[in-house]
Amino acid sequence: MKVTAIYVYPIKALRPIRLDKARLTPQGVQYDRRFMICRVDSADPSRLTKVQIDKVYPCGLFQQEMAGDAIHVSYLTPKDPVAPAHPMQDEVLKVPLNPDTSDLHTVNIDLHLSMVTAYRMGARYDDWFSACFGFNAALVYIGHGRRPVLGTYAPHVLIDRPPPQQRGWLSTMSGHGAGTGQPAKDKPWLAFSDLAPFLVASEKSLANVRARIPSSDVSMTAFRPNIVVDGESDYDEDFWAELSANQEPFLTMTKMCNRCSSLNVDYDTGRIADGERGTVLKKLMSDRRVDTGAKYSPVFGKYGFLNGGQENMLLSVGDEITVTKRADERPVFDWPLRARGAQPQFYQDS
């Protein structure tokens, strides 16, 4: 297999930036999801809740690009507006990739019960996003904050609670990477990525989705991956346990990605797509509800964690990708859920 695309999302939930090559870190593609947009509670301005595209469809209208040491964000006003017109919608917002946090206020952020103390970027940024969304919004930056990985998503947890029997013809060459049985210096942690630092998807599986909706061209960006490979067979990624790039093991694959209504969003209108394009999630329900831990959600893509010793490696489009370990059974979703009585958790150093 080969890498066919690499995506980074500096500001979570907005349109991705496509890269020819990327530096990989334990927290994902460099600069991935370092910022997040929140809705400000009108009754309690100190209370912020996450903004994600599965609930706030106009996230698809924001285009971001990296220019020097900043992210340039543009609002693409749709033909049928989804927010009241405002002069700021025509401005390009410039967000520093590495902002000075010395004078910024902090706030606790709850993202899937994985807590972190982050920084509010301030009125200039909040006002711009508020003008574009049409509700009171705030931009937050994770800085040096760390979100814990919950459940058995992280490889260090799998050392103590092993996954189904794995078979592999190439062992981890780093000698101290995740999954080798050696203790990590730090427990794995996340920026503002949902449940894992990397999401890998395959073109073969996308072709399967497109065949279900022949009248509409479903883009890979609807699935919001970081790394895309061409693949060898439909949904083979369900069973991937380790990937190597150019014969060097670099990603430990742990869990499948359970999908939501974000698949149905039309990024050009900021709404659920018309016609069959707006039924992608339903189309996958027929045979892709294959995770026994999340039986009502179809699966597309696989989560991964960077192996120890591979920090700052470069990955390029065209690189050869090999599955060097496979699992006999699909993994099971076990991220704690509020509905099941789980409580928010902050990261604690190992």
Coordinates of C-alpha atoms in Angstrom, one line a residue:
M1 CA 0.0 0.0 0.0
K2 CA 1.0 3.6 -0.3
V3 CA 0.1 6.9 1.4
T4 CA -2.3 8.8 -0.8
A5 CA -3.1 11.8 1.4
I6 CA -2.2 13.4 4.7
Y7 CA -4.4 15.9 6.5
V8 CA -4.0 18.2 9.5
Y9 CA -6.6 20.1 11.4
P10 CA -4.9 22.9 13.4
I11 CA -8.3 24.1 14.6
K12 CA -10.5 21.2 15.4
A13 CA -13.8 20.6 13.4
L14 CA -12.9 23.0 10.6
R15 CA -11.9 22.0 7.0
P16 CA -8.6 20.1 6.8
I17 CA -5.3 21.2 5.3
R18 CA -3.9 18.7 2.8
L19 CA -0.2 18.1 3.1
D20 CA 2.4 16.4 0.8
K21 CA 4.5 15.5 3.8
A22 CA 4.2 15.8 7.6
R23 CA 6.2 15.5 10.8
L24 CA 4.6 13.0 13.2
T25 CA 4.5 13.5 16.9
P26 CA 3.0 11.3 19.7
Q27 CA 0.0 13.7 19.6
G28 CA -0.6 13.3 15.9
V29 CA 0.5 15.2 12.8
Q30 CA 2.4 18.3 13.9
Y31 CA 0.0 21.1 14.8
D32 CA -3.0 18.8 14.6
R33 CA -6.0 20.0 16.7
R34 CA -4.1 22.4 18.9
F35 CA -7.0 24.7 18.9
M36 CA -10.7 24.2 19.4
I37 CA -13.9 26.3 19.2
C38 CA -16.4 26.3 22.0
R39 CA -19.9 27.6 22.5
V40 CA -20.1 30.0 25.4
D41 CA -23.1 29.4 27.8
S42 CA -25.3 32.5 27.8
A43 CA -26.3 32.0 31.4
D44 CA -22.7 31.2 32.6
P45 CA -20.0 32.7 30.4
S46 CA -17.3 30.7 32.2
R47 CA -18.9 27.5 30.9
L48 CA -17.7 26.3 27.5
T49 CA -18.9 23.3 25.5
K50 CA -17.1 21.8 22.5
V51 CA -18.2 22.7 18.9
Q52 CA -18.0 19.7 16.6
I53 CA -19.2 19.3 13.0
D54 CA -21.6 16.5 13.9
K55 CA -23.8 19.0 15.8
V56 CA -22.6 22.4 14.3
Y57 CA -22.8 21.8 10.6
P58 CA -21.4 25.2 9.6
C59 CA -18.0 24.1 10.8
G60 CA -17.6 22.9 7.2
L61 CA -17.7 26.5 5.9
F62 CA -14.3 27.4 7.5
Q63 CA -11.2 27.0 5.4
Q64 CA -7.8 27.0 7.2
E65 CA -4.3 27.1 5.8
M66 CA -0.9 27.4 7.4
A67 CA 1.2 30.4 6.3
G68 CA 4.5 30.9 8.1
D69 CA 3.9 30.8 11.8
A70 CA 0.1 31.4 11.6
I71 CA -3.1 29.7 10.7
H72 CA -5.2 31.8 8.2
V73 CA -8.9 31.1 8.6
S74 CA -11.5 32.2 6.1
Y75 CA -15.3 31.9 6.3
L76 CA -16.9 30.7 3.0
T77 CA -20.3 32.3 3.1
P78 CA -22.8 29.9 1.5
K79 CA -25.4 30.8 -1.1
D80 CA -28.1 30.3 1.5
P81 CA -26.7 31.9 4.7
V82 CA -26.7 29.9 7.9
A83 CA -25.8 32.9 10.1
P84 CA -26.7 36.6 10.0
A85 CA -24.5 38.7 7.7
H86 CA -21.6 40.5 9.5
P87 CA -18.7 42.5 8.1
M88 CA -16.2 40.3 10.0
Q89 CA -17.2 37.3 7.8
D90 CA -15.2 38.8 5.0
E91 CA -12.0 39.1 7.1
V92 CA -9.3 36.5 7.2
L93 CA -8.5 35.6 10.8
K94 CA -4.8 35.0 11.6
V95 CA -4.1 32.7 14.5
P96 CA -0.5 32.2 15.7
L97 CA 0.5 28.6 15.7
N98 CA 2.4 29.0 19.0
P99 CA 0.7 31.9 20.8
D100 CA 2.2 33.6 23.9
T101 CA 0.1 32.3 26.8
S102 CA 1.5 34.4 29.6
D103 CA -1.5 36.8 29.6
L104 CA -4.2 34.4 28.6
H105 CA -7.0 33.2 30.9
T106 CA -7.3 29.5 31.5
V107 CA -10.4 27.4 31.4
N108 CA -11.2 23.7 32.0
I109 CA -12.4 21.9 28.9
D110 CA -14.3 18.6 28.9
L111 CA -13.9 16.7 25.6
H112 CA -15.4 13.2 25.8
L113 CA -14.8 13.2 29.6
S114 CA -11.1 13.7 28.9
M115 CA -10.3 17.0 30.7
V116 CA -7.6 19.6 30.2
T117 CA -6.9 23.1 31.3
A118 CA -6.6 25.2 28.2
Y119 CA -6.1 28.9 27.3
R120 CA -8.8 31.3 26.0
M121 CA -7.3 33.1 23.0
G122 CA -9.2 36.3 23.7
A123 CA -11.8 38.7 22.4
R124 CA -10.4 39.3 18.9
Y125 CA -10.7 35.6 18.0
D126 CA -13.9 35.0 19.9
D127 CA -15.6 37.9 18.2
W128 CA -14.6 36.7 14.7
F129 CA -15.9 33.2 15.3
S130 CA -19.1 34.5 17.0
A131 CA -19.8 36.7 13.9
C132 CA -19.4 33.8 11.6
F133 CA -21.3 31.1 13.6
G134 CA -24.0 33.5 14.8
F135 CA -23.7 32.4 18.4
N136 CA -21.3 33.3 21.2
A137 CA -18.1 31.4 20.5
A138 CA -14.6 31.1 22.0
L139 CA -11.3 29.9 20.6
V140 CA -9.2 27.9 23.0
Y141 CA -5.6 26.7 22.8
I142 CA -4.3 23.6 24.5
G143 CA -0.7 24.9 25.0
H144 CA 1.2 22.5 27.2
G145 CA -2.0 20.9 28.5
R146 CA -2.5 17.1 28.2
R147 CA -5.8 15.2 27.9
P148 CA -5.8 11.6 29.2
V149 CA -6.5 8.7 26.9
L150 CA -9.4 6.7 28.5
G151 CA -10.5 3.1 28.2
T152 CA -8.0 0.8 26.5
Y153 CA -7.4 3.0 23.6
A154 CA -3.7 3.7 24.3
P155 CA -1.0 1.0 23.6
H156 CA 0.3 1.3 27.2
V157 CA -3.0 0.0 28.5
L158 CA -2.9 -2.9 26.0
I159 CA 0.3 -4.0 27.6
D160 CA -1.6 -4.9 30.7
R161 CA -4.9 -5.8 29.0
P162 CA -3.8 -7.4 25.7
P163 CA -6.0 -7.3 22.6
P164 CA -7.0 -10.4 20.7
Q165 CA -4.3 -12.7 19.5
Q166 CA -2.0 -10.9 17.1
R167 CA 0.2 -12.3 14.4
G168 CA 3.0 -10.4 12.8
W169 CA 6.1 -11.2 10.7
L170 CA 8.0 -8.0 11.5
S171 CA 8.7 -7.0 15.1
T172 CA 8.9 -3.4 16.3
M173 CA 12.4 -2.3 15.3
S174 CA 12.6 0.7 17.7
G175 CA 13.2 -1.6 20.6
H176 CA 11.2 0.5 23.0
G177 CA 8.0 1.4 21.2
A178 CA 4.4 1.1 22.2
G179 CA 3.3 -2.5 22.4
T180 CA 6.8 -3.9 23.1
G181 CA 6.1 -4.5 26.7
Q182 CA 8.5 -1.7 27.8
P183 CA 7.1 1.0 30.1
A184 CA 6.6 4.4 28.4
K185 CA 8.3 7.5 29.9
D186 CA 4.9 9.2 29.9
K187 CA 1.5 7.8 29.6
P188 CA 0.0 8.6 26.2
W189 CA -1.9 11.8 26.0
L190 CA -4.0 13.8 23.6
A191 CA -4.3 17.3 22.3
F192 CA -7.9 18.1 21.1
S193 CA -8.1 14.9 18.9
D194 CA -11.2 13.0 19.9
L195 CA -10.0 9.6 21.1
A196 CA -6.5 9.0 19.6
P197 CA -3.7 11.0 17.9
F198 CA -4.1 9.5 14.5
L199 CA -7.0 8.3 12.3
V200 CA -6.1 6.1 9.3
A201 CA -8.5 5.4 6.4
S202 CA -8.3 3.6 3.1
E203 CA -9.3 4.5 -0.4
K204 CA -10.7 0.9 -0.9
S205 CA -13.2 1.5 1.9
L206 CA -14.1 4.9 0.5
A207 CA -14.8 3.2 -2.8
N208 CA -17.2 0.8 -1.0
V209 CA -19.1 3.8 0.5
R210 CA -19.2 5.6 -2.9
A211 CA -20.7 2.4 -4.5
R212 CA -23.6 2.7 -2.1
I213 CA -24.4 6.2 -3.3
P214 CA -23.6 6.2 -7.0
S215 CA -25.4 9.5 -7.6
S216 CA -23.1 11.4 -5.2
D217 CA -19.3 11.8 -4.8
V218 CA -18.5 11.3 -1.2
S219 CA -15.1 12.9 -0.3
M220 CA -12.6 11.3 2.0
T221 CA -12.6 14.6 3.9
A222 CA -16.1 13.7 5.2
F223 CA -14.4 11.0 7.3
R224 CA -11.7 13.4 8.7
P225 CA -8.7 11.1 8.7
N226 CA -5.0 12.1 9.2
I227 CA -3.4 9.5 7.0
V228 CA -5.0 7.9 3.9
V229 CA -3.7 4.8 2.2
D230 CA -4.9 3.2 -1.0
G231 CA -5.6 -0.1 0.8
E232 CA -5.9 -3.7 -0.5
S233 CA -9.5 -4.7 0.4
D234 CA -12.6 -3.1 1.8
Y235 CA -12.4 -2.5 5.5
D236 CA -9.3 -4.6 6.0
E237 CA -8.2 -1.8 8.4
D238 CA -10.6 -3.2 11.1
F239 CA -7.9 -5.9 11.7
W240 CA -4.7 -3.8 11.4
A241 CA -2.6 -3.9 14.6
E242 CA 0.6 -2.2 13.4
L243 CA 1.6 -0.3 10.3
S244 CA 5.1 0.2 9.0
A245 CA 6.2 3.0 6.7
N246 CA 9.0 2.1 4.3
Q247 CA 9.6 -1.1 6.4
E248 CA 9.9 0.8 9.7
P249 CA 7.1 0.1 12.2
F250 CA 5.6 3.5 13.2
L251 CA 1.9 3.2 14.2
T252 CA 0.2 0.9 16.7
M253 CA -3.4 0.6 15.7
T254 CA -5.8 0.1 18.6
K255 CA -9.5 0.8 18.0
M256 CA -12.0 1.4 15.2
C257 CA -13.6 4.7 14.6
N258 CA -17.3 4.8 15.3
R259 CA -19.2 7.2 13.1
C260 CA -21.8 9.9 13.6
S261 CA -23.9 12.3 11.5
S262 CA -20.9 14.4 10.5
L263 CA -20.6 12.1 7.5
N264 CA -23.8 13.6 6.1
V265 CA -22.6 17.3 6.2
D266 CA -22.3 19.3 3.0
Y267 CA -19.2 21.5 3.5
D268 CA -20.4 23.9 0.8
T269 CA -23.7 24.7 2.4
G270 CA -23.0 24.2 6.1
R271 CA -26.1 21.9 6.3
I272 CA -26.9 18.2 6.0
A273 CA -26.6 17.4 2.4
D274 CA -29.6 17.0 0.1
G275 CA -30.7 13.7 -1.3
E276 CA -28.7 10.5 -0.9
R277 CA -25.5 12.4 -0.1
G278 CA -27.2 13.2 3.2
T279 CA -27.7 9.5 4.0
V280 CA -24.1 8.2 4.2
L281 CA -24.4 7.3 7.9
K282 CA -27.7 5.4 7.2
K283 CA -26.1 3.6 4.3
L284 CA -23.3 2.3 6.5
M285 CA -25.7 1.1 9.2
S286 CA -26.7 -2.0 7.1
D287 CA -23.4 -3.9 7.5
R288 CA -20.8 -1.7 9.2
R289 CA -22.1 -1.8 12.8
V290 CA -19.2 -4.2 13.6
D291 CA -18.1 -2.9 17.0
T292 CA -19.8 -4.8 19.8
G293 CA -19.0 -2.0 22.2
A294 CA -20.9 0.6 20.1
K295 CA -23.5 -1.5 18.4
Y296 CA -25.5 1.4 17.0
S297 CA -22.6 3.2 15.3
P298 CA -21.1 2.1 11.9
V299 CA -17.3 1.9 11.6
F300 CA -15.0 3.6 9.2
G301 CA -11.2 3.9 9.8
K302 CA -8.8 2.9 12.5
Y303 CA -7.2 4.8 15.4
G304 CA -3.4 4.7 15.9
F305 CA -0.7 5.8 18.3
L306 CA 2.9 6.6 17.2
N307 CA 5.4 4.0 18.3
G308 CA 8.2 5.0 20.7
G309 CA 11.4 6.1 18.9
Q310 CA 9.4 7.5 16.0
E311 CA 8.9 11.0 17.3
N312 CA 9.3 13.6 14.6
M313 CA 9.6 11.1 11.8
L314 CA 8.6 12.4 8.4
L315 CA 5.8 10.8 6.4
S316 CA 5.2 11.7 2.8
V317 CA 2.5 11.0 0.2
G318 CA 3.8 8.0 -1.8
D319 CA 5.5 6.3 1.1
E320 CA 5.1 2.5 1.2
I321 CA 2.8 1.3 4.0
T322 CA 2.8 -2.3 5.2
V323 CA 0.6 -4.1 7.7
T324 CA 3.2 -5.8 9.9
K325 CA 0.8 -7.0 12.6
R326 CA -2.8 -8.1 12.4
A327 CA -5.5 -8.9 14.9
D328 CA -7.7 -12.0 14.6
E329 CA -10.7 -10.2 16.0
R330 CA -12.0 -6.6 15.8
P331 CA -11.3 -4.4 18.9
V332 CA -14.1 -3.3 21.1
F333 CA -15.1 0.3 22.0
D334 CA -14.7 1.0 25.7
W335 CA -14.2 4.7 26.0
P336 CA -16.1 5.8 29.2
L337 CA -19.4 7.5 28.5
R338 CA -21.3 9.9 30.6
A339 CA -24.5 8.0 30.0
R340 CA -22.9 5.0 31.7
G341 CA -22.1 7.0 34.8
A342 CA -18.4 7.8 34.0
Q343 CA -16.8 10.9 35.4
P344 CA -14.5 13.4 33.8
Q345 CA -10.8 12.8 34.3
F346 CA -7.6 15.0 34.1
Y347 CA -4.3 13.6 32.9
Q348 CA -1.9 12.4 35.6
D349 CA 1.8 11.8 35.0
S350 CA 3.0 8.2 35.2

